[in-house]
């Protein structure tokens, strides 16, 4: 990857950033995404934030060797703390983390969200937690993508403030939160592959739980796994 070519995953994310956006890339790592978008002339400005100094230094190098100095601003900090009111950020990307961490970042930085028009979120695992947070906080999922790259499967969720219940109308809400309201309708090859893997894993977990001796302690976990198996089997059948 470089300022001219992104990975497949990051290209999907870049395509969801709207023309003229003011971007905050939280957990920017090497800064590939904001530098690419700046080099393409797609964004007005970007904050490239990271909690770790090493990746941020790499991002600074990317910025300095591109034509984006002054347009992509590197900042060291945790989560949305890198965003200042005067930045007028309208688009936030949080990618490459677990769903629970993404949800925690959004929850802890809620005071930074007024004025933000679009969230582009790419949880590596547990996208359920992200969807639950968006629903609770009044963000409507507008699009979802699922793709495979280098034998890994990624989900991308695009949300805006709006009719947060709309994506869950006329479908099984519990299944939609787990699998994705748009993704379960599309059911592309990456979706089938991901949830077939998950289904096999949950079946293995259930077999192990059924061998356990402490019935009281594992009952709730068994019920949770059984429910996920049932929901997924219904969608894949």
Short mmCIF file of C-alpha atoms in Angstrom, two decimals:
data_model
loop_
_atom_site.label_atom_id
_atom_site.label_comp_id
_atom_site.label_asym_id
_atom_site.label_seq_id
_atom_site.Cartn_x
_atom_site.Cartn_y
_atom_site.Cartn_z
CA UNK A 1 0.00 0.00 0.00
CA UNK A 2 0.98 3.62 -0.55
CA UNK A 3 -0.61 7.01 -1.17
CA UNK A 4 -1.78 5.84 -4.61
CA UNK A 5 -2.87 2.24 -3.94
CA UNK A 6 -4.84 0.91 -0.97
CA UNK A 7 -5.64 -2.60 0.18
CA UNK A 8 -9.04 -3.93 -0.88
CA UNK A 9 -10.40 -3.36 2.65
CA UNK A 10 -9.23 0.25 2.83
CA UNK A 11 -10.45 0.95 -0.71
CA UNK A 12 -13.97 -0.08 0.30
CA UNK A 13 -13.71 2.33 3.23
CA UNK A 14 -12.28 5.12 1.07
CA UNK A 15 -15.15 4.74 -1.37
CA UNK A 16 -17.61 5.47 1.46
CA UNK A 17 -15.96 8.80 2.35
CA UNK A 18 -17.96 11.52 0.64
CA UNK A 19 -16.49 14.24 -1.56
CA UNK A 20 -15.36 17.29 0.42
CA UNK A 21 -15.46 15.51 3.77
CA UNK A 22 -13.51 16.59 6.83
CA UNK A 23 -12.27 13.25 8.11
CA UNK A 24 -11.05 11.85 11.39
CA UNK A 25 -9.27 8.52 10.95
CA UNK A 26 -9.13 7.04 14.44
CA UNK A 27 -6.40 4.43 14.80
CA UNK A 28 -4.82 5.62 11.57
CA UNK A 29 -1.82 3.27 11.85
CA UNK A 30 0.44 4.30 8.92
CA UNK A 31 -1.96 6.97 7.70
CA UNK A 32 -2.57 5.26 4.36
CA UNK A 33 -6.28 6.10 4.23
CA UNK A 34 -6.21 9.87 4.88
CA UNK A 35 -3.10 10.40 2.74
CA UNK A 36 -4.70 8.49 -0.14
CA UNK A 37 -7.94 10.49 0.13
CA UNK A 38 -5.99 13.75 0.30
CA UNK A 39 -3.85 12.79 -2.70
CA UNK A 40 -7.02 12.00 -4.65
CA UNK A 41 -8.44 15.43 -3.78
CA UNK A 42 -11.50 13.81 -2.24
CA UNK A 43 -11.36 15.40 1.23
CA UNK A 44 -10.84 18.92 2.54
CA UNK A 45 -8.84 17.91 5.58
CA UNK A 46 -8.14 14.91 7.81
CA UNK A 47 -7.12 14.25 11.39
CA UNK A 48 -4.95 11.13 11.54
CA UNK A 49 -5.12 9.95 15.15
CA UNK A 50 -3.40 7.08 16.88
CA UNK A 51 -2.82 6.15 20.51
CA UNK A 52 0.63 4.69 19.77
CA UNK A 53 3.67 6.77 18.90
CA UNK A 54 5.22 4.22 16.50
CA UNK A 55 2.31 4.08 14.03
CA UNK A 56 1.86 7.83 14.29
CA UNK A 57 5.49 8.39 13.33
CA UNK A 58 4.90 6.16 10.31
CA UNK A 59 1.84 8.25 9.45
CA UNK A 60 3.89 11.44 9.74
CA UNK A 61 6.39 10.01 7.26
CA UNK A 62 3.58 9.20 4.84
CA UNK A 63 2.25 12.74 5.16
CA UNK A 64 5.65 14.38 4.72
CA UNK A 65 6.50 12.39 1.59
CA UNK A 66 3.15 13.23 0.00
CA UNK A 67 1.64 16.56 -0.94
CA UNK A 68 -0.67 16.44 2.08
CA UNK A 69 1.28 18.30 4.76
CA UNK A 70 -1.11 20.78 6.33
CA UNK A 71 -4.14 18.89 5.02
CA UNK A 72 -3.61 15.63 6.96
CA UNK A 73 -2.85 16.47 10.58
CA UNK A 74 -1.31 13.72 12.75
CA UNK A 75 -2.33 13.68 16.41
CA UNK A 76 -1.35 11.40 19.27
CA UNK A 77 -4.29 10.46 21.45
CA UNK A 78 -6.87 7.88 22.44
CA UNK A 79 -10.08 7.45 20.47
CA UNK A 80 -12.06 10.55 19.62
CA UNK A 81 -9.94 12.71 21.95
CA UNK A 82 -7.86 13.61 18.87
CA UNK A 83 -10.83 15.58 17.48
CA UNK A 84 -11.15 19.27 18.36
CA UNK A 85 -14.32 21.31 17.96
CA UNK A 86 -12.63 23.70 15.55
CA UNK A 87 -11.74 20.80 13.23
CA UNK A 88 -15.40 20.61 12.13
CA UNK A 89 -15.06 16.89 11.47
CA UNK A 90 -18.08 15.47 9.64
CA UNK A 91 -16.87 11.93 8.93
CA UNK A 92 -15.23 9.45 11.30
CA UNK A 93 -13.51 6.22 10.32
CA UNK A 94 -12.66 3.62 12.96
CA UNK A 95 -11.23 0.50 11.36
CA UNK A 96 -9.21 -2.58 12.21
CA UNK A 97 -10.30 -3.03 15.84
CA UNK A 98 -12.67 -5.32 17.69
CA UNK A 99 -16.33 -4.36 17.80
CA UNK A 100 -16.29 -3.95 21.58
CA UNK A 101 -13.39 -1.49 21.35
CA UNK A 102 -15.03 0.50 18.55
CA UNK A 103 -18.22 0.71 20.61
CA UNK A 104 -16.24 1.84 23.67
CA UNK A 105 -14.44 4.53 21.64
CA UNK A 106 -17.76 5.88 20.37
CA UNK A 107 -19.36 5.75 23.81
CA UNK A 108 -16.44 7.48 25.53
CA UNK A 109 -16.26 10.16 22.83
CA UNK A 110 -19.99 10.83 22.40
CA UNK A 111 -19.53 14.52 23.08
CA UNK A 112 -17.48 14.75 19.86
CA UNK A 113 -20.27 13.37 17.66
CA UNK A 114 -22.62 16.37 17.26
CA UNK A 115 -21.96 17.68 13.77
CA UNK A 116 -20.66 14.34 12.53
CA UNK A 117 -22.68 13.19 9.51
CA UNK A 118 -21.19 9.79 8.78
CA UNK A 119 -19.52 6.94 10.67
CA UNK A 120 -17.58 4.32 8.72
CA UNK A 121 -16.75 1.43 11.02
CA UNK A 122 -14.81 -1.74 10.29
CA UNK A 123 -14.80 -4.16 13.22
CA UNK A 124 -12.48 -7.13 12.86
CA UNK A 125 -14.72 -9.18 15.16
CA UNK A 126 -18.00 -8.76 17.06
CA UNK A 127 -19.75 -6.38 14.67
CA UNK A 128 -22.86 -7.15 16.75
CA UNK A 129 -21.62 -4.79 19.46
CA UNK A 130 -21.23 -1.98 16.93
CA UNK A 131 -24.73 -2.46 15.55
CA UNK A 132 -26.19 -2.54 19.05
CA UNK A 133 -24.44 0.72 19.93
CA UNK A 134 -25.58 2.43 16.72
CA UNK A 135 -29.18 1.36 17.33
CA UNK A 136 -29.09 2.52 20.96
CA UNK A 137 -27.63 5.90 20.06
CA UNK A 138 -29.88 6.69 17.10
CA UNK A 139 -27.55 6.03 14.16
CA UNK A 140 -29.12 4.48 11.07
CA UNK A 141 -27.09 1.91 9.16
CA UNK A 142 -27.12 3.05 5.54
CA UNK A 143 -24.83 0.45 3.97
CA UNK A 144 -22.85 -2.63 4.84
CA UNK A 145 -20.09 -4.45 3.00
CA UNK A 146 -18.49 -7.81 3.59
CA UNK A 147 -15.37 -8.82 1.69
CA UNK A 148 -12.52 -11.28 1.77
CA UNK A 149 -8.88 -10.29 1.48
CA UNK A 150 -5.82 -12.45 2.19
CA UNK A 151 -8.05 -15.17 3.64
CA UNK A 152 -9.60 -12.78 6.15
CA UNK A 153 -13.18 -11.57 6.03
CA UNK A 154 -14.04 -7.98 6.90
CA UNK A 155 -17.32 -6.22 7.59
CA UNK A 156 -17.79 -2.49 7.01
CA UNK A 157 -20.72 -0.57 8.47
CA UNK A 158 -21.72 2.90 7.24
CA UNK A 159 -24.08 4.85 9.49
CA UNK A 160 -25.68 8.29 9.64
CA UNK A 161 -28.08 9.90 12.10
CA UNK A 162 -31.58 9.07 10.99
CA UNK A 163 -34.27 6.41 11.27
CA UNK A 164 -32.27 3.95 13.35
CA UNK A 165 -34.98 1.27 13.35
CA UNK A 166 -35.44 1.40 9.56
CA UNK A 167 -32.85 -1.28 8.61
CA UNK A 168 -34.51 -3.76 10.98
CA UNK A 169 -38.05 -3.47 9.65
CA UNK A 170 -39.65 -6.60 8.18
CA UNK A 171 -36.74 -8.86 9.18
CA UNK A 172 -35.69 -10.81 12.25
CA UNK A 173 -34.09 -8.04 14.33
CA UNK A 174 -31.98 -10.41 16.43
CA UNK A 175 -30.55 -12.06 13.32
CA UNK A 176 -30.00 -8.67 11.67
CA UNK A 177 -28.00 -7.35 14.61
CA UNK A 178 -25.81 -10.44 14.60
CA UNK A 179 -25.35 -10.88 10.86
CA UNK A 180 -26.04 -7.41 9.47
CA UNK A 181 -29.41 -6.17 8.14
CA UNK A 182 -28.07 -5.51 4.63
CA UNK A 183 -25.59 -8.38 4.57
CA UNK A 184 -28.11 -11.08 5.41
CA UNK A 185 -30.28 -9.92 2.51
CA UNK A 186 -27.37 -9.94 0.05
CA UNK A 187 -25.72 -13.14 1.32
CA UNK A 188 -22.66 -12.94 -0.92
CA UNK A 189 -19.87 -15.52 -0.99
CA UNK A 190 -17.86 -13.82 1.78
CA UNK A 191 -20.96 -13.75 4.00
CA UNK A 192 -21.67 -17.45 3.46
CA UNK A 193 -18.03 -18.33 4.13
CA UNK A 194 -17.80 -16.24 7.32
CA UNK A 195 -20.99 -17.52 8.89
CA UNK A 196 -20.40 -21.11 7.86
CA UNK A 197 -17.10 -20.88 9.74
CA UNK A 198 -18.80 -19.28 12.75
CA UNK A 199 -21.51 -21.90 12.73
CA UNK A 200 -18.97 -24.72 12.81
CA UNK A 201 -17.12 -22.98 15.62
CA UNK A 202 -20.27 -22.51 17.71
CA UNK A 203 -21.20 -26.16 17.21
CA UNK A 204 -17.75 -27.14 18.50
CA UNK A 205 -18.15 -24.81 21.50
CA UNK A 206 -21.57 -26.26 22.24
CA UNK A 207 -20.18 -29.81 22.24
CA UNK A 208 -17.52 -28.75 24.74
CA UNK A 209 -20.09 -26.99 26.93
CA UNK A 210 -22.26 -30.09 26.97
CA UNK A 211 -19.32 -32.05 28.45
CA UNK A 212 -18.82 -29.55 31.29
CA UNK A 213 -19.85 -30.61 34.78
CA UNK A 214 -20.86 -27.20 36.23
CA UNK A 215 -24.34 -27.05 34.69
CA UNK A 216 -25.47 -23.92 36.54
CA UNK A 217 -22.45 -21.90 35.46
CA UNK A 218 -22.66 -22.78 31.78
CA UNK A 219 -26.42 -22.74 31.22
CA UNK A 220 -26.54 -19.11 30.08
CA UNK A 221 -23.56 -19.58 27.78
CA UNK A 222 -25.13 -22.70 26.26
CA UNK A 223 -28.38 -20.85 25.62
CA UNK A 224 -26.49 -18.00 23.96
CA UNK A 225 -24.56 -20.35 21.67
CA UNK A 226 -27.67 -22.37 20.85
CA UNK A 227 -29.51 -19.18 19.91
CA UNK A 228 -26.69 -18.04 17.61
CA UNK A 229 -26.61 -21.47 15.98
CA UNK A 230 -30.36 -21.40 15.38
CA UNK A 231 -30.33 -17.88 13.92
CA UNK A 232 -27.40 -18.62 11.63
CA UNK A 233 -28.78 -21.98 10.47
CA UNK A 234 -32.06 -20.28 9.52
CA UNK A 235 -30.24 -17.66 7.44
CA UNK A 236 -27.88 -20.10 5.71
CA UNK A 237 -30.53 -22.74 4.98
#
